[in-house]
Short mmCIF file of C-alpha atoms in Angstrom, two decimals:
data_model
loop_
_atom_site.label_atom_id
_atom_site.label_comp_id
_atom_site.label_asym_id
_atom_site.label_seq_id
_atom_site.Cartn_x
_atom_site.Cartn_y
_atom_site.Cartn_z
CA MET A 1 -15.07 -0.42 2.52
CA LYS A 2 -12.89 -3.12 0.96
CA PRO A 3 -9.78 -1.99 -0.95
CA SER A 4 -10.00 -2.31 -4.72
CA PRO A 5 -8.49 -5.55 -6.09
CA LYS A 6 -6.67 -3.53 -8.76
CA ALA A 7 -5.06 -0.13 -9.14
CA CYS A 8 -4.21 1.96 -12.19
CA LEU A 9 -0.61 2.69 -13.17
CA ALA A 10 -0.84 6.37 -12.18
CA CYS A 11 -1.91 5.50 -8.63
CA ARG A 12 0.68 2.72 -8.42
CA ASN A 13 3.47 5.07 -9.42
CA LYS A 14 2.38 7.60 -6.78
CA HIS A 15 1.91 4.84 -4.16
CA VAL A 16 -1.60 6.01 -3.34
CA LYS A 17 -4.89 4.15 -3.02
CA CYS A 18 -6.95 3.63 -6.15
CA ASP A 19 -10.70 2.91 -6.12
CA GLY A 20 -10.40 0.88 -9.37
CA ARG A 21 -13.28 2.60 -11.14
CA ILE A 22 -13.63 1.73 -14.83
CA PRO A 23 -12.76 3.30 -17.20
CA ILE A 24 -11.25 6.13 -15.10
CA CYS A 25 -10.64 6.01 -11.36
CA THR A 26 -11.73 8.90 -9.14
CA ARG A 27 -8.20 10.15 -8.52
CA CYS A 28 -7.29 10.27 -12.24
CA THR A 29 -10.61 12.00 -12.96
CA SER A 30 -9.72 14.77 -10.51
CA THR A 31 -6.07 15.12 -11.63
CA GLY A 32 -6.58 14.62 -15.36
CA SER A 33 -4.06 11.79 -15.47
CA ASP A 34 -4.09 8.92 -17.97
CA CYS A 35 -5.87 6.04 -16.22
CA VAL A 36 -4.44 2.73 -17.41
CA TYR A 37 -4.98 -0.66 -15.78
CA VAL A 38 -2.70 -3.69 -16.01
CA GLU A 39 -3.89 -7.01 -14.70
CA SER A 40 -1.74 -8.28 -11.85
CA ARG A 41 -0.71 -11.94 -11.74
CA ARG A 42 1.05 -11.79 -8.40
CA GLY A 43 0.69 -15.07 -6.61
CA TYR A 44 -0.94 -16.84 -9.55
CA ARG A 45 0.56 -20.26 -10.14
CA GLY A 46 -2.10 -22.03 -12.18
CA PRO A 47 -2.27 -22.45 -15.95
CA LYS A 48 -1.60 -19.22 -17.80
CA ARG A 49 -4.72 -17.38 -18.74
CA LYS A 50 -5.50 -16.77 -22.36
CA HIS A 51 -5.86 -12.98 -22.33
CA LEU A 52 -7.05 -12.70 -25.85
CA GLU A 53 -9.47 -15.60 -25.91
CA GLN A 54 -11.69 -14.08 -23.23
CA PRO A 55 -14.71 -12.20 -24.56
CA PRO A 56 -13.81 -8.52 -24.55
CA ARG A 57 -15.76 -6.28 -22.23
CA ASP A 58 -18.11 -3.80 -23.82
CA HIS A 59 -17.11 -0.28 -22.85
CA THR A 60 -19.20 1.51 -25.42
CA ALA A 61 -21.63 2.55 -22.73
CA THR A 62 -18.94 4.60 -21.02
CA SER A 63 -16.92 5.70 -24.02
CA GLY A 64 -18.78 8.91 -24.60
CA GLY A 65 -20.47 7.83 -27.84
CA SER A 66 -17.37 6.56 -29.56
CA ASP A 67 -17.77 5.21 -33.05
CA PHE A 68 -15.14 2.59 -32.19
CA SER A 69 -16.31 -0.71 -30.76
CA PHE A 70 -14.08 -2.28 -28.14
CA ASP A 71 -15.12 -5.70 -29.50
CA LEU A 72 -12.09 -5.58 -31.76
CA LEU A 73 -11.75 -9.29 -32.36
CA GLN A 74 -15.30 -9.66 -33.62
CA ASN A 75 -15.13 -7.17 -36.46
CA LEU A 76 -11.50 -6.19 -36.84
CA SER A 77 -10.20 -6.43 -40.38
CA VAL A 78 -6.46 -7.00 -39.96
CA PRO A 79 -4.03 -9.63 -41.25
CA LEU A 80 -4.60 -13.13 -39.94
CA SER A 81 -1.23 -13.15 -38.15
CA THR A 82 -2.39 -10.43 -35.78
CA ALA A 83 -6.15 -11.00 -35.68
CA SER A 84 -6.37 -14.77 -35.29
CA LEU A 85 -4.95 -15.16 -31.82
CA SER A 86 -6.25 -18.45 -30.49
CA SER A 87 -3.76 -20.81 -32.03
CA THR A 88 -0.81 -18.82 -33.38
CA ASP A 89 2.73 -18.62 -32.07
CA ASP A 90 2.13 -14.97 -31.39
CA THR A 91 -0.55 -15.87 -28.84
CA ILE A 92 1.87 -18.12 -26.99
CA SER A 93 4.50 -15.41 -27.14
CA VAL A 94 2.11 -12.88 -25.64
CA ASP A 95 1.35 -15.14 -22.68
CA ARG A 96 5.00 -15.87 -22.13
CA GLU A 97 5.99 -12.22 -22.42
CA PHE A 98 3.41 -11.15 -19.89
CA SER A 99 4.34 -13.61 -17.18
CA ASP A 100 5.78 -13.01 -13.73
CA ASP A 101 9.17 -14.26 -14.91
CA ASP A 102 10.16 -11.17 -16.87
CA ASP A 103 9.43 -7.47 -17.14
CA SER A 104 8.09 -7.22 -20.68
CA THR A 105 4.78 -5.83 -19.43
CA TYR A 106 6.63 -3.25 -17.40
CA LEU A 107 8.65 -2.07 -20.41
CA ILE A 108 5.55 -1.61 -22.54
CA ASP A 109 3.93 0.23 -19.64
CA LEU A 110 6.94 2.56 -19.60
CA TYR A 111 6.64 3.07 -23.35
CA TYR A 112 3.02 4.12 -22.99
CA GLN A 113 3.73 6.24 -19.91
CA PHE A 114 6.76 8.18 -21.16
CA PHE A 115 7.15 7.88 -24.97
CA HIS A 116 3.59 7.56 -26.22
CA PRO A 117 2.39 11.00 -24.97
CA ALA A 118 4.65 12.88 -27.41
CA HIS A 119 4.47 10.33 -30.26
CA THR A 120 0.86 9.18 -30.10
CA ILE A 121 0.67 6.80 -33.06
CA ILE A 122 0.42 3.23 -31.76
CA ILE A 123 -2.96 1.82 -30.75
CA PRO A 124 -3.98 3.31 -27.35
CA PRO A 125 -2.99 1.47 -24.16
CA ARG A 126 -6.61 0.81 -23.17
CA ILE A 127 -7.22 -1.12 -26.34
CA TYR A 128 -3.90 -2.91 -26.17
CA LEU A 129 -4.54 -4.05 -22.60
CA GLN A 130 -7.74 -5.78 -23.73
CA HIS A 131 -6.26 -7.32 -26.86
CA HIS A 132 -2.50 -7.76 -26.69
CA GLY A 133 -2.37 -9.55 -30.02
CA ILE A 134 -3.59 -6.54 -31.98
CA ILE A 135 0.06 -5.40 -31.98
CA PRO A 136 2.44 -7.80 -33.78
CA LYS A 137 5.48 -9.18 -32.01
CA HIS A 138 8.08 -7.03 -33.76
CA LEU A 139 6.25 -3.84 -32.78
CA LYS A 140 5.98 -5.03 -29.17
CA LYS A 141 9.73 -5.68 -29.14
CA ALA A 142 10.34 -2.20 -30.55
CA MET A 143 8.17 -0.68 -27.82
CA GLN A 144 10.06 -2.69 -25.20
CA ALA A 145 13.39 -1.50 -26.59
CA VAL A 146 12.20 2.08 -26.24
CA GLY A 147 10.91 1.36 -22.74
CA CYS A 148 14.37 0.13 -21.70
CA HIS A 149 15.67 3.68 -21.95
CA PHE A 150 13.59 4.66 -18.95
CA THR A 151 15.38 1.99 -16.91
CA SER A 152 18.97 0.79 -16.64
CA LYS A 153 18.07 -2.29 -18.71
CA ASN A 154 20.02 -3.01 -21.88
CA PRO A 155 17.79 -2.52 -24.96
CA GLU A 156 20.08 -4.48 -27.29
CA PRO A 157 18.37 -7.90 -26.92
CA TYR A 158 15.03 -6.37 -27.87
CA LEU A 159 16.59 -4.41 -30.73
CA ASN A 160 18.24 -7.56 -32.08
CA VAL A 161 14.93 -9.44 -32.07
CA VAL A 162 12.94 -6.70 -33.73
CA MET A 163 15.57 -6.07 -36.42
CA GLU A 164 15.73 -9.80 -37.16
CA ILE A 165 11.96 -9.91 -37.65
CA LEU A 166 11.87 -6.69 -39.65
CA THR A 167 14.48 -7.97 -42.07
CA SER A 168 12.98 -11.43 -42.44
CA ASP A 169 9.24 -12.00 -42.29
CA ALA A 170 7.56 -8.78 -41.14
CA PRO A 171 4.95 -7.79 -43.74
CA ASP A 172 5.05 -4.33 -45.26
CA ASP A 173 2.21 -2.65 -43.38
CA ALA A 174 1.50 0.24 -41.03
CA PHE A 175 2.76 -1.75 -38.02
CA LYS A 176 6.14 -2.14 -39.69
CA VAL A 177 6.26 1.60 -40.36
CA GLN A 178 5.45 2.25 -36.69
CA ALA A 179 8.23 -0.04 -35.49
CA LEU A 180 10.80 1.51 -37.83
CA LEU A 181 9.70 5.03 -36.94
CA ILE A 182 9.93 4.73 -33.15
CA LEU A 183 13.26 2.92 -33.49
CA ALA A 184 14.54 5.69 -35.77
CA ILE A 185 13.62 8.34 -33.19
CA THR A 186 15.32 6.28 -30.49
CA SER A 187 18.45 5.76 -32.61
CA PHE A 188 18.80 9.49 -33.21
CA ALA A 189 18.40 10.07 -29.47
CA ARG A 190 21.15 7.47 -28.86
CA LEU A 191 23.41 9.28 -31.35
CA GLU A 192 23.27 6.31 -33.71
CA ARG A 193 22.68 8.52 -36.70
CA GLU A 194 23.52 6.07 -39.44
CA ALA A 195 21.15 3.45 -38.02
CA GLY A 196 18.48 6.09 -37.45
CA GLY A 197 18.79 7.36 -41.00
CA ILE A 198 18.50 3.86 -42.42
CA MET A 199 15.40 3.05 -40.39
CA LEU A 200 13.76 6.38 -41.18
CA THR A 201 14.43 5.83 -44.88
CA GLN A 202 12.99 2.32 -44.69
CA ALA A 203 9.92 3.57 -42.85
CA LEU A 204 9.33 6.16 -45.55
CA ASP A 205 9.86 3.61 -48.34
CA VAL A 206 7.39 1.15 -46.81
CA ALA A 207 4.86 3.92 -46.15
CA LYS A 208 4.99 5.05 -49.78
CA LYS A 209 4.86 1.48 -51.04
CA ILE A 210 1.67 0.62 -49.16
CA GLY A 211 0.07 4.03 -49.77
CA LEU A 212 -0.12 5.00 -46.11
CA ASN A 213 -0.71 8.60 -47.16
CA ASP A 214 -3.73 7.60 -49.25
CA VAL A 215 -7.10 8.57 -47.82
CA ASN A 216 -8.38 5.08 -48.65
CA TYR A 217 -5.65 3.15 -46.85
CA GLY A 218 -7.20 0.73 -44.36
CA LEU A 219 -10.64 1.21 -45.83
CA GLY A 220 -13.02 -1.26 -44.20
CA GLU A 221 -11.04 -1.53 -40.96
CA GLN A 222 -12.09 -0.15 -37.61
CA ALA A 223 -12.07 3.62 -37.27
CA LEU A 224 -9.50 3.65 -34.49
CA LEU A 225 -7.04 1.60 -36.53
CA ARG A 226 -7.42 3.93 -39.49
CA GLU A 227 -6.79 6.84 -37.14
CA SER A 228 -3.63 5.10 -35.96
CA TYR A 229 -2.49 4.72 -39.58
CA ARG A 230 -3.09 8.40 -40.33
CA ARG A 231 -1.20 9.41 -37.20
CA THR A 232 1.70 7.24 -38.29
CA TRP A 233 1.97 8.99 -41.64
CA TRP A 234 1.80 12.47 -40.11
CA GLU A 235 4.35 11.51 -37.45
CA LEU A 236 6.64 10.24 -40.21
CA TYR A 237 6.20 13.57 -41.99
CA THR A 238 7.12 15.36 -38.75
CA ILE A 239 10.24 13.32 -37.96
CA VAL A 240 11.55 13.63 -41.52
CA GLY A 241 11.12 17.39 -41.17
CA ILE A 242 13.10 17.45 -37.91
CA ALA A 243 15.79 15.21 -39.41
CA SER A 244 16.18 17.58 -42.35
CA LEU A 245 16.80 20.39 -39.87
CA ILE A 246 19.72 18.75 -38.08
CA MET A 247 21.05 16.16 -40.53
CA PRO A 248 21.63 16.22 -44.31
CA PHE A 249 19.78 12.99 -45.13
CA GLY A 250 18.10 14.44 -48.18
CA LEU A 251 14.76 12.85 -47.31
CA LYS A 252 11.66 14.60 -48.54
CA VAL A 253 8.00 13.89 -47.85
CA ASP A 254 5.31 15.34 -50.06
CA ILE A 255 2.39 16.80 -48.16
CA ALA A 256 -0.71 14.61 -48.21
CA TRP A 257 -3.10 17.51 -48.64
CA ASN A 258 -6.24 15.36 -48.76
CA LEU A 259 -5.37 13.02 -45.88
CA PRO A 260 -7.39 13.85 -42.75
CA LEU A 261 -5.36 15.23 -39.88
CA PRO A 262 -5.37 13.37 -36.54
CA CYS A 263 -8.21 13.84 -34.09
CA HIS A 264 -7.76 15.00 -30.50
CA CYS A 265 -5.32 12.82 -28.55
CA GLU A 266 -7.71 12.66 -25.59
CA GLU A 267 -10.33 11.05 -27.82
CA TYR A 268 -7.83 8.70 -29.39
CA ASN A 269 -6.44 7.50 -26.06
CA ASN A 270 -9.98 6.85 -24.87
CA GLY A 271 -10.68 4.64 -27.87
CA GLN A 272 -12.71 7.29 -29.68
CA THR A 273 -12.50 9.00 -33.04
CA SER A 274 -14.22 12.03 -34.48
CA PRO A 275 -14.49 13.54 -37.97
CA THR A 276 -11.41 15.59 -38.86
CA LYS A 277 -10.42 17.88 -41.69
CA THR A 278 -7.41 17.95 -43.99
CA LEU A 279 -4.28 20.10 -43.98
CA GLN A 280 -5.71 21.86 -47.01
CA ASP A 281 -8.75 22.76 -44.91
CA MET A 282 -6.44 24.01 -42.17
CA GLN A 283 -4.72 26.30 -44.67
CA HIS A 284 -8.08 27.94 -45.37
CA ARG A 285 -9.34 28.02 -41.78
CA PHE A 286 -9.06 31.82 -41.74
CA LEU A 287 -11.69 32.07 -44.47
CA VAL A 288 -14.25 29.79 -42.84
CA GLU A 289 -16.78 30.94 -40.30
CA GLY A 290 -17.26 28.65 -37.33
CA SER A 291 -15.19 27.23 -34.54
CA PHE A 292 -13.85 23.87 -35.67
CA SER A 293 -11.68 22.39 -32.94
CA TRP A 294 -8.30 21.49 -34.41
CA SER A 295 -6.29 18.93 -32.47
CA SER A 296 -2.85 19.46 -30.97
CA PHE A 297 -1.54 16.97 -33.54
CA ALA A 298 -2.99 19.12 -36.35
CA TYR A 299 -1.11 22.14 -35.03
CA LYS A 300 2.05 20.03 -34.83
CA VAL A 301 1.71 19.13 -38.51
CA GLU A 302 1.12 22.78 -39.40
CA ALA A 303 4.18 23.81 -37.38
CA VAL A 304 6.48 21.32 -39.11
CA ARG A 305 5.09 22.38 -42.50
CA ILE A 306 6.06 25.98 -41.76
CA MET A 307 9.45 24.94 -40.39
CA THR A 308 10.18 22.79 -43.45
CA ASN A 309 9.32 25.67 -45.77
CA ILE A 310 11.79 27.87 -43.86
CA ILE A 311 14.52 25.22 -44.12
CA ASP A 312 13.96 25.05 -47.88
CA LEU A 313 14.06 28.84 -47.99
CA SER A 314 17.38 28.91 -46.13
CA GLY A 315 18.96 26.64 -48.73
CA ASP A 316 17.63 28.61 -51.69
CA PRO A 317 20.19 31.16 -52.96
CA TRP A 318 17.44 32.86 -54.98
CA ALA A 319 15.08 33.40 -52.04
CA THR A 320 13.47 36.83 -52.17
CA GLN A 321 12.61 39.25 -49.40
CA SER A 322 8.94 38.63 -50.16
CA GLN A 323 9.41 34.94 -49.37
CA VAL A 324 11.13 35.81 -46.10
CA ASP A 325 8.28 38.16 -45.20
CA ALA A 326 5.71 35.48 -46.07
CA ALA A 327 7.48 32.97 -43.82
CA GLU A 328 7.53 35.49 -40.99
CA ILE A 329 3.82 36.13 -41.44
CA SER A 330 3.05 32.39 -41.40
CA ILE A 331 4.74 32.12 -37.99
CA ALA A 332 2.77 35.10 -36.70
CA ASN A 333 -0.45 33.59 -38.05
CA PHE A 334 0.30 30.32 -36.25
CA TRP A 335 0.57 32.03 -32.86
CA MET A 336 -2.33 34.41 -33.44
CA ASP A 337 -4.68 31.63 -34.53
CA LEU A 338 -4.06 29.38 -31.55
CA PRO A 339 -7.25 29.07 -29.48
CA VAL A 340 -6.96 29.90 -25.80
CA PRO A 341 -6.62 26.27 -24.64
CA LYS A 342 -3.71 25.75 -27.07
CA ARG A 343 -1.67 28.80 -26.07
CA ASP A 344 -0.23 27.04 -23.05
CA VAL A 345 1.08 23.48 -23.11
CA ILE A 346 -0.01 22.98 -19.49
CA SER A 347 -3.68 22.14 -19.00
CA ARG A 348 -5.81 23.29 -16.09
CA SER A 349 -5.12 20.00 -14.35
CA GLY A 350 -1.39 20.71 -14.50
CA LYS A 351 -0.70 18.04 -17.09
CA THR A 352 1.52 18.74 -20.11
CA ASP A 353 0.03 18.26 -23.56
CA GLU A 354 3.15 16.69 -25.08
CA VAL A 355 1.92 16.84 -28.68
CA LEU A 356 1.11 20.54 -28.31
CA PHE A 357 4.52 20.88 -26.64
CA CYS A 358 6.04 19.55 -29.89
CA ALA A 359 4.01 22.02 -31.95
CA HIS A 360 5.27 24.99 -29.89
CA MET A 361 8.80 23.61 -30.10
CA LEU A 362 8.72 23.20 -33.89
CA ILE A 363 7.31 26.64 -34.70
CA SER A 364 9.93 28.21 -32.40
CA LEU A 365 12.67 26.26 -34.19
CA GLY A 366 11.34 27.51 -37.51
CA SER A 367 11.48 31.07 -36.21
CA ILE A 368 15.11 30.69 -35.11
CA CYS A 369 16.06 29.23 -38.50
CA LEU A 370 14.45 32.21 -40.21
CA HIS A 371 15.72 35.04 -38.02
CA LEU A 372 19.07 34.06 -36.52
CA PRO A 373 21.02 34.02 -39.83
CA ARG A 374 19.61 37.51 -40.56
CA SER A 375 20.10 38.92 -37.07
CA GLY A 376 23.59 40.28 -37.57
CA MET A 377 24.75 38.62 -34.34
CA GLN A 378 28.29 37.36 -34.48
CA SER A 379 28.29 33.64 -33.96
CA ILE A 380 30.55 32.14 -31.33
CA GLN A 381 33.77 30.90 -32.86
CA HIS A 382 33.62 27.18 -33.60
CA PHE A 383 30.15 26.89 -32.03
CA LYS A 384 28.87 23.49 -33.06
CA THR A 385 26.78 20.83 -31.37
CA SER A 386 25.45 17.46 -32.42
CA CYS A 387 22.21 19.25 -33.37
CA TRP A 388 23.27 22.71 -34.44
CA THR A 389 25.78 23.99 -36.97
CA ASP A 390 26.10 27.66 -37.76
CA ARG A 391 24.11 28.51 -40.86
CA ALA A 392 25.24 30.88 -43.55
CA ARG A 393 24.87 34.54 -42.70
CA LYS A 394 22.13 36.33 -44.62
CA VAL A 395 22.28 39.98 -45.56
CA ASP A 396 19.25 41.86 -44.34
CA GLU A 397 18.62 45.51 -43.62
CA ASN A 398 16.40 44.81 -40.61
CA THR A 399 18.98 43.04 -38.47
CA ALA A 400 17.62 44.52 -35.23
CA SER A 401 14.12 43.13 -35.79
CA HIS A 402 15.50 39.72 -36.76
CA LYS A 403 17.66 39.67 -33.63
CA ALA A 404 14.66 40.49 -31.45
CA ALA A 405 12.57 37.80 -33.16
CA ALA A 406 15.31 35.17 -32.72
CA ILE A 407 15.68 36.00 -29.03
CA LYS A 408 11.91 35.84 -28.60
CA ALA A 409 11.78 32.39 -30.23
CA ALA A 410 14.60 31.17 -27.98
CA SER A 411 12.70 32.52 -24.97
CA ARG A 412 9.66 30.50 -26.01
CA LEU A 413 11.82 27.38 -25.96
CA THR A 414 13.09 28.40 -22.53
CA ARG A 415 9.51 28.55 -21.26
CA LEU A 416 9.00 25.03 -22.57
CA MET A 417 12.03 23.93 -20.52
CA SER A 418 10.24 25.00 -17.35
CA ALA A 419 6.90 23.48 -18.39
CA GLY A 420 5.71 20.49 -16.40
CA GLN A 421 7.35 18.67 -13.55
CA SER A 422 9.40 16.14 -15.53
CA THR A 423 11.26 15.97 -18.83
CA LYS A 424 10.75 12.22 -19.24
CA THR A 425 7.62 12.55 -21.34
CA HIS A 426 9.12 15.16 -23.67
CA THR A 427 10.14 14.08 -27.14
CA PRO A 428 13.88 13.30 -27.39
CA CYS A 429 13.97 15.90 -30.17
CA PHE A 430 13.70 18.57 -27.48
CA ALA A 431 17.42 18.20 -26.74
CA CYS A 432 18.17 19.57 -30.20
CA ALA A 433 15.66 22.36 -29.76
CA ILE A 434 17.59 23.45 -26.65
CA ALA A 435 20.78 23.52 -28.72
CA PHE A 436 19.10 25.93 -31.12
CA ALA A 437 17.96 28.11 -28.22
CA THR A 438 21.49 28.39 -26.84
CA ALA A 439 22.78 29.18 -30.34
CA VAL A 440 20.76 32.39 -29.97
CA GLN A 441 21.25 33.12 -26.29
CA LEU A 442 25.03 32.73 -26.11
CA PRO A 443 25.87 35.31 -28.83
CA ALA A 444 23.07 37.54 -27.52
CA TYR A 445 24.67 37.48 -24.07
CA LYS A 446 28.06 38.23 -25.59
CA GLU A 447 26.70 41.40 -27.22
CA GLU A 448 24.43 42.53 -24.40
CA ASN A 449 25.33 45.64 -22.39
CA GLU A 450 22.26 46.00 -20.18
CA THR A 451 22.63 44.30 -16.81
CA PHE A 452 19.03 43.13 -16.53
CA VAL A 453 18.93 41.56 -20.00
CA ALA A 454 22.31 39.92 -19.49
CA GLN A 455 21.11 38.45 -16.20
CA MET A 456 18.03 37.04 -17.93
CA LEU A 457 20.10 35.48 -20.71
CA LYS A 458 22.46 33.98 -18.16
CA GLU A 459 19.54 32.35 -16.34
CA GLN A 460 18.19 30.99 -19.60
CA ILE A 461 21.54 29.42 -20.48
CA GLN A 462 21.79 27.94 -17.00
CA LEU A 463 18.29 26.47 -17.36
CA ALA A 464 19.20 25.02 -20.76
CA ILE A 465 22.23 23.21 -19.35
CA SER A 466 20.26 21.94 -16.36
CA THR A 467 17.42 20.72 -18.59
CA LEU A 468 19.88 18.92 -20.86
CA ARG A 469 21.38 17.25 -17.82
CA GLN A 470 17.95 15.94 -16.82
CA ILE A 471 17.04 14.76 -20.32
CA GLY A 472 20.45 13.11 -20.48
CA GLU A 473 19.35 10.70 -17.76
CA THR A 474 17.27 9.05 -20.50
CA TRP A 475 18.70 10.05 -23.87
CA PRO A 476 22.48 10.18 -24.61
CA ILE A 477 22.15 12.97 -27.17
CA ALA A 478 21.23 15.43 -24.42
CA ASN A 479 24.42 14.65 -22.49
CA VAL A 480 26.56 15.31 -25.55
CA VAL A 481 24.75 18.54 -26.41
CA ARG A 482 25.09 19.67 -22.78
CA LEU A 483 28.85 19.13 -22.82
CA GLN A 484 29.17 20.96 -26.12
CA VAL A 485 27.04 23.89 -25.00
CA ALA A 486 28.95 23.98 -21.71
CA GLN A 487 32.21 24.56 -23.53
CA TYR A 488 30.88 27.69 -25.22
CA ALA A 489 29.10 28.88 -22.09
CA ARG A 490 32.49 28.91 -20.35
CA GLU A 491 33.95 30.79 -23.29
CA VAL A 492 31.24 33.45 -23.23
CA ILE A 493 30.21 33.70 -19.57
CA GLY A 494 33.10 32.26 -17.62
CA LYS A 495 36.24 34.32 -17.13
CA PRO A 496 39.68 32.74 -17.63
CA ILE A 497 41.58 32.13 -14.40
CA LEU A 498 45.21 33.07 -15.09
CA PRO A 499 48.08 33.28 -12.57
CA VAL A 500 49.82 36.60 -12.11
CA VAL A 501 53.27 36.59 -13.76
CA ASN A 502 56.28 36.65 -11.37
CA ARG A 503 54.03 36.56 -8.34
CA PRO A 504 53.33 33.57 -6.11
CA LEU A 505 49.73 32.46 -6.27
CA THR A 506 48.18 32.51 -2.80
CA LEU A 507 44.66 32.08 -1.55
CA GLU A 508 44.41 35.79 -0.97
CA SER A 509 45.72 36.72 -4.41
CA ALA A 510 44.08 33.95 -6.47
CA PRO A 511 41.83 35.39 -9.19
CA THR A 512 38.15 34.46 -9.18
CA ALA A 513 35.55 33.90 -11.89
CA ALA A 514 33.86 37.17 -11.01
CA ASP A 515 32.00 39.04 -13.68
CA PRO A 516 31.44 42.81 -13.39
CA ILE A 517 27.84 42.39 -14.50
CA LEU A 518 26.82 38.95 -13.25
CA GLY A 519 28.94 38.67 -10.12
CA ASN A 520 30.56 35.48 -8.94
CA GLN A 521 30.56 32.66 -11.49
CA GLU A 522 30.90 29.73 -9.10
CA TRP A 523 27.50 28.45 -10.23
CA LEU A 524 28.86 28.01 -13.73
CA GLN A 525 32.07 26.30 -12.66
CA GLU A 526 30.10 23.88 -10.52
CA LEU A 527 27.46 23.28 -13.17
CA LEU A 528 29.98 22.56 -15.89
CA ARG A 529 32.63 20.77 -13.84
CA GLY A 530 34.42 18.18 -15.92
CA ALA A 531 32.62 19.11 -19.13
CA SER A 532 35.66 20.52 -20.90
CA GLN A 533 37.71 17.33 -20.66
CA MET A 534 34.78 15.22 -21.81
CA ASP A 535 34.08 17.56 -24.72
CA ASP A 536 37.72 17.36 -25.86
CA LEU A 537 37.51 13.58 -25.64
CA ILE A 538 34.41 13.55 -27.83
CA PHE A 539 36.01 15.45 -30.67
CA GLU A 540 39.39 13.70 -30.39
CA ASN A 541 37.94 10.20 -30.50
CA GLY A 542 34.99 10.92 -32.75
CA GLY A 543 32.73 9.02 -30.38
CA TYR A 544 29.95 9.80 -27.98
CA PRO A 545 29.38 8.64 -24.43
CA THR A 546 26.35 6.51 -23.72
CA PRO A 547 24.82 5.67 -20.35
CA SER A 548 26.02 2.44 -18.83
CA ARG A 549 23.59 -0.44 -19.16
CA GLU A 550 23.15 -3.45 -16.98
#
């Protein structure tokens, strides 16, 4: 049997043979992996092929009855600059960008492989691979800038190009919102808060201006594009909610109660859409008989809605006990209503549902925001990270139950840390979620008297620091949070090593970092080596370290 002339990205990355079956190869079918093909031009030296002028292949026969036609260029109703691709500058740019002479294709592949799973808003990779010109140049450059973070390549040239286009001739449309939104997420993850806040504000302004939250936006366009637009609005709603948790930007997004929620990501990535219901319908799902299948994205929107309500409640000096109880019940309802396939972020194939991962993360964050201030736990002195600042203490009679609930929510985040085999596909926002988890676990450890519980909390803190170290290989914010958390972990867990007065310090008499409960603390000293000096440098200079770029 002859080897297949092409292989999907999943098989290429694993360096295994691929049978090249369309639309999904046999290996990806068995493992549940995303099967994406990229045409290879290795060895080709003739005239550059016009990708977008070739008649698109008809995949409707294998798309599982999708209502989306892959013949996008025949019926697609989009602006001329992105739909008419035979004679525009953008067409030439696409051919040049996807040549053997640079790695633009590779960077977009990395975007789809590592960033897209958690922030599934841009047109799916299968559609993009058939029609590169459906995505305008500035959005491609934004995707490439994000992709650079999964390499040692400097993203600045791509950022400069996309910002130049965005500030000059990019039309106000959903593609512009997408570019601004993914760049805002990236800027926050790079600790460029001012730039991230500006881009997030601009994205929200453009979205409101064009009516992206209107149910009729994009009316007349292909179903998959309209689904992409809806996803963009709901992702914007989510990121604004997260930003309001960790930064005082003062942004507020009204809920689009009548806008349909996103469909299942598996359908979307396969070029399919299905009828969905609204957030208002989701609020009344308990009253409706039947088994409507809500998507992971829908649960993510519901989670951020609950979290945002809790944040508003925390800032309200007139909040009543009834409101606190209602918020607690909404969190309980969220977990109780999850169908069996949504209770674990790992599928049967072993693959992480990154959007569901975000939903679990957000509802756990909401729970910590609700319970930790009312838990009665004494916060660690000066505990502050780039994501977490100690919130005002709340007086509550049921401090024990709030403490237990906060620890439970932090434990849920700990389980997410051990989910999957890699952190690269997790949202960068997860670094801040880990900071919130340690804000619970460190004071809980400090107060704990039972050996078994203390040991568990110690392991959770160790996992948090290790996970931040791994995320920090991609996103600078995780490195900074790790160093900040490390400082307080030493304060709480590590024991000070002090010389004995008027006695020579010898190897035999040197004190150790032994703990009467946890034993030798060498693991902590090794794990956090050098963190204290770096942390002092951060606060003294008011700056943050970033990974070196080529």
